[in-house]
CSV table of C-alpha atoms in Angstrom, one decimal:
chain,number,residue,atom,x,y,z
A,227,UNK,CA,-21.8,18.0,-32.2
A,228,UNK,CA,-20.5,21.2,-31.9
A,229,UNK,CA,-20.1,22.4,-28.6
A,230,UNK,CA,-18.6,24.2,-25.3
A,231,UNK,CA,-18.5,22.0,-22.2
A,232,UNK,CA,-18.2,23.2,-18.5
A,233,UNK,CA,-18.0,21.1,-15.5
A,234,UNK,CA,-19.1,20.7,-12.9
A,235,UNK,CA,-22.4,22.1,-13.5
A,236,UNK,CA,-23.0,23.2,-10.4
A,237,UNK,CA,-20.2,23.5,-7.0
A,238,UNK,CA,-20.8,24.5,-3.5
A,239,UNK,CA,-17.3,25.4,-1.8
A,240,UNK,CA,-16.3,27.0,1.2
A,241,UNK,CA,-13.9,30.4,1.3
A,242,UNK,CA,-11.0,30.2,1.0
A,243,UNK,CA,-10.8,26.5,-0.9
A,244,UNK,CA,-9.1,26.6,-4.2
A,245,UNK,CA,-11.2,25.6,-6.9
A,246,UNK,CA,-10.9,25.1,-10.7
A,247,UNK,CA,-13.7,25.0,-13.3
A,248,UNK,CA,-13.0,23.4,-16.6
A,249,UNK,CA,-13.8,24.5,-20.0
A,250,UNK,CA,-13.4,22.6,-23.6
A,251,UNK,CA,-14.2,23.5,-27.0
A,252,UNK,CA,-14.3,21.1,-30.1
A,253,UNK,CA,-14.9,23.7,-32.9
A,254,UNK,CA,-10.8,24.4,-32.8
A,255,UNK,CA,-11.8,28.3,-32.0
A,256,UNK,CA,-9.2,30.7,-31.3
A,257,UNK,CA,-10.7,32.8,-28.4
A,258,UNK,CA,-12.4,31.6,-25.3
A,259,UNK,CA,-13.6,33.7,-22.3
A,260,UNK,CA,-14.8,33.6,-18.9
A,261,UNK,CA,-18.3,35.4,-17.7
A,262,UNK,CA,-20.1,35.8,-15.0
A,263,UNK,CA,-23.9,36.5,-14.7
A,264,UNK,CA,-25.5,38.2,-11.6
A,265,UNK,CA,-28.8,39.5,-10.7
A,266,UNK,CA,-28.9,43.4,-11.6
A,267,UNK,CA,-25.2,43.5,-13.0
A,268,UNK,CA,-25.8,41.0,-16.3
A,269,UNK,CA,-23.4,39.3,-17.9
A,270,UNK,CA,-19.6,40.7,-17.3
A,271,UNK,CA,-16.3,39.4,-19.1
A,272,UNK,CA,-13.6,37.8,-16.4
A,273,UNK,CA,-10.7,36.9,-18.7
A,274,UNK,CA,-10.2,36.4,-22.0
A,275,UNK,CA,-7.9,34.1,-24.5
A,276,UNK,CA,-6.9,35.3,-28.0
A,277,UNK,CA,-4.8,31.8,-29.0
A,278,UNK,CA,-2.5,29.7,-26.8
A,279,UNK,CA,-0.3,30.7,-24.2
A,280,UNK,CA,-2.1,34.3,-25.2
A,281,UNK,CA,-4.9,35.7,-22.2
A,282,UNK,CA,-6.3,39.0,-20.7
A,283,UNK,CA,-7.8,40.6,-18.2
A,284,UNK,CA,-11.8,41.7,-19.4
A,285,UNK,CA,-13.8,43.8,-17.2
A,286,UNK,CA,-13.7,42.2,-13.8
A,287,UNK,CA,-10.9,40.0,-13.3
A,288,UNK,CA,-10.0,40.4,-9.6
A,289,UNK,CA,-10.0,37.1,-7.6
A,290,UNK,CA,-9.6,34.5,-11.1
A,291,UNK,CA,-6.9,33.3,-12.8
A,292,UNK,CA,-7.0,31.6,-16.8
A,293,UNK,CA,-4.7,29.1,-18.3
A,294,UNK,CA,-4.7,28.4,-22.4
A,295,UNK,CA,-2.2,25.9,-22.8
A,296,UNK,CA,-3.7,23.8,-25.2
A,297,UNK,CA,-6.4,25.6,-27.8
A,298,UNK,CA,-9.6,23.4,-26.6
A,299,UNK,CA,-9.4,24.3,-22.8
A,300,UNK,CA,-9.5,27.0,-20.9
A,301,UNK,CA,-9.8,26.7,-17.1
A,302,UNK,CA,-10.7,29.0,-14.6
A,303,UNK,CA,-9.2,29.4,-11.3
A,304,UNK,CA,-10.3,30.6,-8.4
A,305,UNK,CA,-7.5,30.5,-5.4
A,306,UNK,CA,-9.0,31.9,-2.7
A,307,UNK,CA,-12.8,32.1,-3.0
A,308,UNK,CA,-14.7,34.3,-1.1
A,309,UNK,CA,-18.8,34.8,-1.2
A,310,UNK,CA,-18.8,37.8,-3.6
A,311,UNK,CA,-17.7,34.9,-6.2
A,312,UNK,CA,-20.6,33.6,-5.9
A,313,UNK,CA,-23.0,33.4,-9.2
A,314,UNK,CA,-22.9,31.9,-12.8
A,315,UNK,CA,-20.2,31.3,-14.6
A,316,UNK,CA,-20.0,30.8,-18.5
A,317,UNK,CA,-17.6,29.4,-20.6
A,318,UNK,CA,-17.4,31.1,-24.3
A,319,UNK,CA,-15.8,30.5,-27.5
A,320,UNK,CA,-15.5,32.0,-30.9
A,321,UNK,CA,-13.6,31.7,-34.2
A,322,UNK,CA,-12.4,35.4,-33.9
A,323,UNK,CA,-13.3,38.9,-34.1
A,324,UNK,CA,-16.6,39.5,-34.6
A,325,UNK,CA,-17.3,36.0,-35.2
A,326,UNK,CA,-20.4,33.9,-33.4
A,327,UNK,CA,-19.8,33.2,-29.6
A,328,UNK,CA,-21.0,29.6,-28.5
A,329,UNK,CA,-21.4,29.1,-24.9
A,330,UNK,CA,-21.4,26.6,-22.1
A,331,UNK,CA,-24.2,25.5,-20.3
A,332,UNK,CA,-22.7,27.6,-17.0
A,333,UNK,CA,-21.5,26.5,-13.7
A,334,UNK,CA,-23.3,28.0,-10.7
A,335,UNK,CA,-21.0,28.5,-7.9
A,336,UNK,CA,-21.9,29.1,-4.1
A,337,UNK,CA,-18.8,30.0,-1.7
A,338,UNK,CA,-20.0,30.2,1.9
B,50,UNK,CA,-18.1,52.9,-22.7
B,51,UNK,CA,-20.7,50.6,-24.1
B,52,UNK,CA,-24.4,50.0,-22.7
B,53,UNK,CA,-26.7,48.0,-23.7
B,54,UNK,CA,-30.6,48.3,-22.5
B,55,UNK,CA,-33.3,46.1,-23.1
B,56,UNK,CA,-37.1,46.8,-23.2
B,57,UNK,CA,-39.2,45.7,-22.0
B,58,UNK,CA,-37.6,43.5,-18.8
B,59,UNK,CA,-40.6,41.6,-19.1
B,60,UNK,CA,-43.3,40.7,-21.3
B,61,UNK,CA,-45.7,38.4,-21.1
B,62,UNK,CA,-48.4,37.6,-24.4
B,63,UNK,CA,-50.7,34.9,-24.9
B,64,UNK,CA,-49.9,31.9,-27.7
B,65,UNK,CA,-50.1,33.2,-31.3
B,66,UNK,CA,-49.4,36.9,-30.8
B,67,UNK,CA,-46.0,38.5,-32.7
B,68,UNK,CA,-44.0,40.1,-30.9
B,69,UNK,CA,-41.1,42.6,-30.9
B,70,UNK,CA,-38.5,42.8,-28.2
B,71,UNK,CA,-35.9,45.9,-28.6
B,72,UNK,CA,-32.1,46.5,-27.6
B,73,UNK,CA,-30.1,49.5,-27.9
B,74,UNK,CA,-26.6,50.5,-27.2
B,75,UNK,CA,-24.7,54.0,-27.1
B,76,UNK,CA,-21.5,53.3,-28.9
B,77,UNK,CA,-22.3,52.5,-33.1
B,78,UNK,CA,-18.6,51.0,-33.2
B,79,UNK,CA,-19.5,47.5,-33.7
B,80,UNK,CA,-18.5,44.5,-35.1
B,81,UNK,CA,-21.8,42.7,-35.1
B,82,UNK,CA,-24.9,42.3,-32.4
B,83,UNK,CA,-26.0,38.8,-31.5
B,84,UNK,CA,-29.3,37.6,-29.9
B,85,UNK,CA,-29.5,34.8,-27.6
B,86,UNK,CA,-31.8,32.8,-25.6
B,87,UNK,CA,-31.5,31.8,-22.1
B,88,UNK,CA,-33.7,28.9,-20.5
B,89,UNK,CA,-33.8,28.7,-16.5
B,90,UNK,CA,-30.5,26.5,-15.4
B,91,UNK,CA,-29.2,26.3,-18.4
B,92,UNK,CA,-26.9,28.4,-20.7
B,93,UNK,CA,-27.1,30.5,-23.5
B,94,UNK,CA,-28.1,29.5,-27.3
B,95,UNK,CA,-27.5,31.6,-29.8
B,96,UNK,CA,-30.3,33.1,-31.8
B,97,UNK,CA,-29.2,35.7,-34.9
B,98,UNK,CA,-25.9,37.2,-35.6
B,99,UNK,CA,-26.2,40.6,-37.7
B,100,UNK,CA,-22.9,41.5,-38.9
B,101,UNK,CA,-22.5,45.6,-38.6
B,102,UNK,CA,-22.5,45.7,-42.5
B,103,UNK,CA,-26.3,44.0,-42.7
B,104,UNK,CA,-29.2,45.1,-41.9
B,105,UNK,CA,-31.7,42.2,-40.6
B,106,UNK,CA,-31.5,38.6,-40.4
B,107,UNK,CA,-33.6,35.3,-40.5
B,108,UNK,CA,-34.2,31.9,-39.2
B,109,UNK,CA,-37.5,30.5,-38.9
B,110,UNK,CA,-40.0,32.2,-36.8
B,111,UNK,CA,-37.2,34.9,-35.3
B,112,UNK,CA,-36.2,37.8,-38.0
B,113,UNK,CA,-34.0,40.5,-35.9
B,114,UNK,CA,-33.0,43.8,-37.8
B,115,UNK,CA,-30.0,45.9,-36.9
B,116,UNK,CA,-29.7,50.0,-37.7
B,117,UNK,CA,-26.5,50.7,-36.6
B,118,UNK,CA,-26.2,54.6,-36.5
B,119,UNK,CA,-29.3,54.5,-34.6
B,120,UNK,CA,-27.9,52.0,-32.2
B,121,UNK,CA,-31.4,50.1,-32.3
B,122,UNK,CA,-31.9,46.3,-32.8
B,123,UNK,CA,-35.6,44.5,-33.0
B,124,UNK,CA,-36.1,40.7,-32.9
B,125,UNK,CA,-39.4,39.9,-33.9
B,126,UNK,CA,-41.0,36.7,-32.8
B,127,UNK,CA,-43.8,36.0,-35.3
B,128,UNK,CA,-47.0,33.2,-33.9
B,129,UNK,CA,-45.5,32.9,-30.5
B,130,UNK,CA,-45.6,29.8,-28.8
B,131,UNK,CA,-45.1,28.0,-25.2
B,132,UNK,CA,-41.7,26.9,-25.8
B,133,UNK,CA,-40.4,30.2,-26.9
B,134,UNK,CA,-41.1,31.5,-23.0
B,135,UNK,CA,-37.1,32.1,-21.8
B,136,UNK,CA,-35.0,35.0,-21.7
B,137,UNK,CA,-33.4,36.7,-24.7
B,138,UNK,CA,-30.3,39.0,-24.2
B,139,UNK,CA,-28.9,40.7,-27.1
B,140,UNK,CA,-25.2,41.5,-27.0
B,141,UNK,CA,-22.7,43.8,-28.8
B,142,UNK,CA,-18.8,43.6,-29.4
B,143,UNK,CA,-17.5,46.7,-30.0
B,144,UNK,CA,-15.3,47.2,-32.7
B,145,UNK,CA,-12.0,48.7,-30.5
B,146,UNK,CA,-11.9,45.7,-27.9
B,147,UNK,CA,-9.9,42.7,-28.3
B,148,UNK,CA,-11.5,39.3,-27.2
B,149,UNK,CA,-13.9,39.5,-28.8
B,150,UNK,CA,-16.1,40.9,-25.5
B,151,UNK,CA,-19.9,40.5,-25.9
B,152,UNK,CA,-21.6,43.6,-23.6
B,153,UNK,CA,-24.8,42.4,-22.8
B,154,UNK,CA,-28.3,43.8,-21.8
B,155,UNK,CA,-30.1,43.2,-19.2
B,156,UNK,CA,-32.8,40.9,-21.0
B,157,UNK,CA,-36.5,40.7,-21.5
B,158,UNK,CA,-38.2,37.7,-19.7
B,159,UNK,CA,-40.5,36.2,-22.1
B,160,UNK,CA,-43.9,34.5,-21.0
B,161,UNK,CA,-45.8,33.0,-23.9
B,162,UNK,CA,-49.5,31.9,-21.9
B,163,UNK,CA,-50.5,28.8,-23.9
């Protein structure tokens, strides 16, 4: 089955504690991106991945970092957490421009 | 920059009724608009992807049309039922952004009263 897979589904941290949230794809899609989704603001593009080795900033990237070293994952980290990083997170994927975006099931996140 | 607005924010119909939710964005530079459907807790499936060259598509009980220059879309929900209560965002990607970057409305909240 075709499909984007987060984990852990759900994470309650403390600030400061470096996390990681996984992301894999097995449709062998080229871009992959990071979102998050809060109450009033929508959805909003963290960081983006055009092929391996290959990633970019989207709309609010401060406080995350990506890695895309192999095509089917793409991690995000978060170093330092602090409360404002709290919300839901989604994993994305595509073929390529234009194309159909599959998502993850999210990862809710609570830093207190 | 691109904004996308859904109305209304909430809806709520009884069982049976068709209905039409609407989006609308400000920049008609797009690649394609796609309409998805979120379920409390979980994540997003998607619904209908209109390329920027077509003008409506199909599947099932959901038919979603696209007029571009306008910068309107319309999904249409024909004999609604229970199951389809959720949210459903529609989302754009402009055609000058690399990524790939979906800009998505707000939503409409969908309550279909059995």
């Amino acid at each position: 089955e075709a499909q984007v897979t987060q984990n852990p589904r759900y994470l309650i941290t403390v600030t400061g504690k470096k996390l990681t949230v996984t992301c894999s794809q097995n449709m062998n899609h080229e871009y992959m991106s990071w979102y998050r989704q809060d109450p009033g603001l929508g959805l909003r593009q963290i960081y983006y991945s055009m092929n391996v080795e290959v990633t970019d900033k989207g709309d609010v990237p401060e406080g995350y970092k990506v890695s895309r070293k192999e095509k089917r994952n793409f991690p995000l980290i978060l170093e330092s957490p602090s409360p404002n990083q709290t919300s839901l997170y989604f994993c994305a994927s595509s073929s390529g421009t234009g194309a159909e975006a599959f998502f993850g099931q999210g990862t809710r996140l609570t830093v207190v | 920059k691109q904004e996308v607005t859904q109305i209304p924010a909430a809806l709520s119909v009884p069982e049976g009724e068709n209905l039409v939710l609407n989006c609308s964005f400000t920049d008609s530079a797009i690649y394609n608009l796609q309409w998805f459907r979120q379920d409390p807790g979980k994540g997003l499936t998607s619904l209908l992807l209109i390329q920027s060259s077509q003008r409506e598509q199909t599947s099932g009980r959901l038919n979603a049309s696209l007029d571009k220059s306008s910068g309107r879309s319309t999904l249409y929900i024909a004999a609604s039922q229970p199951g389809d209560s959720a949210t459903y965002l529609c989302a754009v990607t402009g055609a000058d952004n690399a990524g790939n970057m979906l800009t998505f409305g707000g939503g409409t909240r969908l309550m279909v009263k059995p």
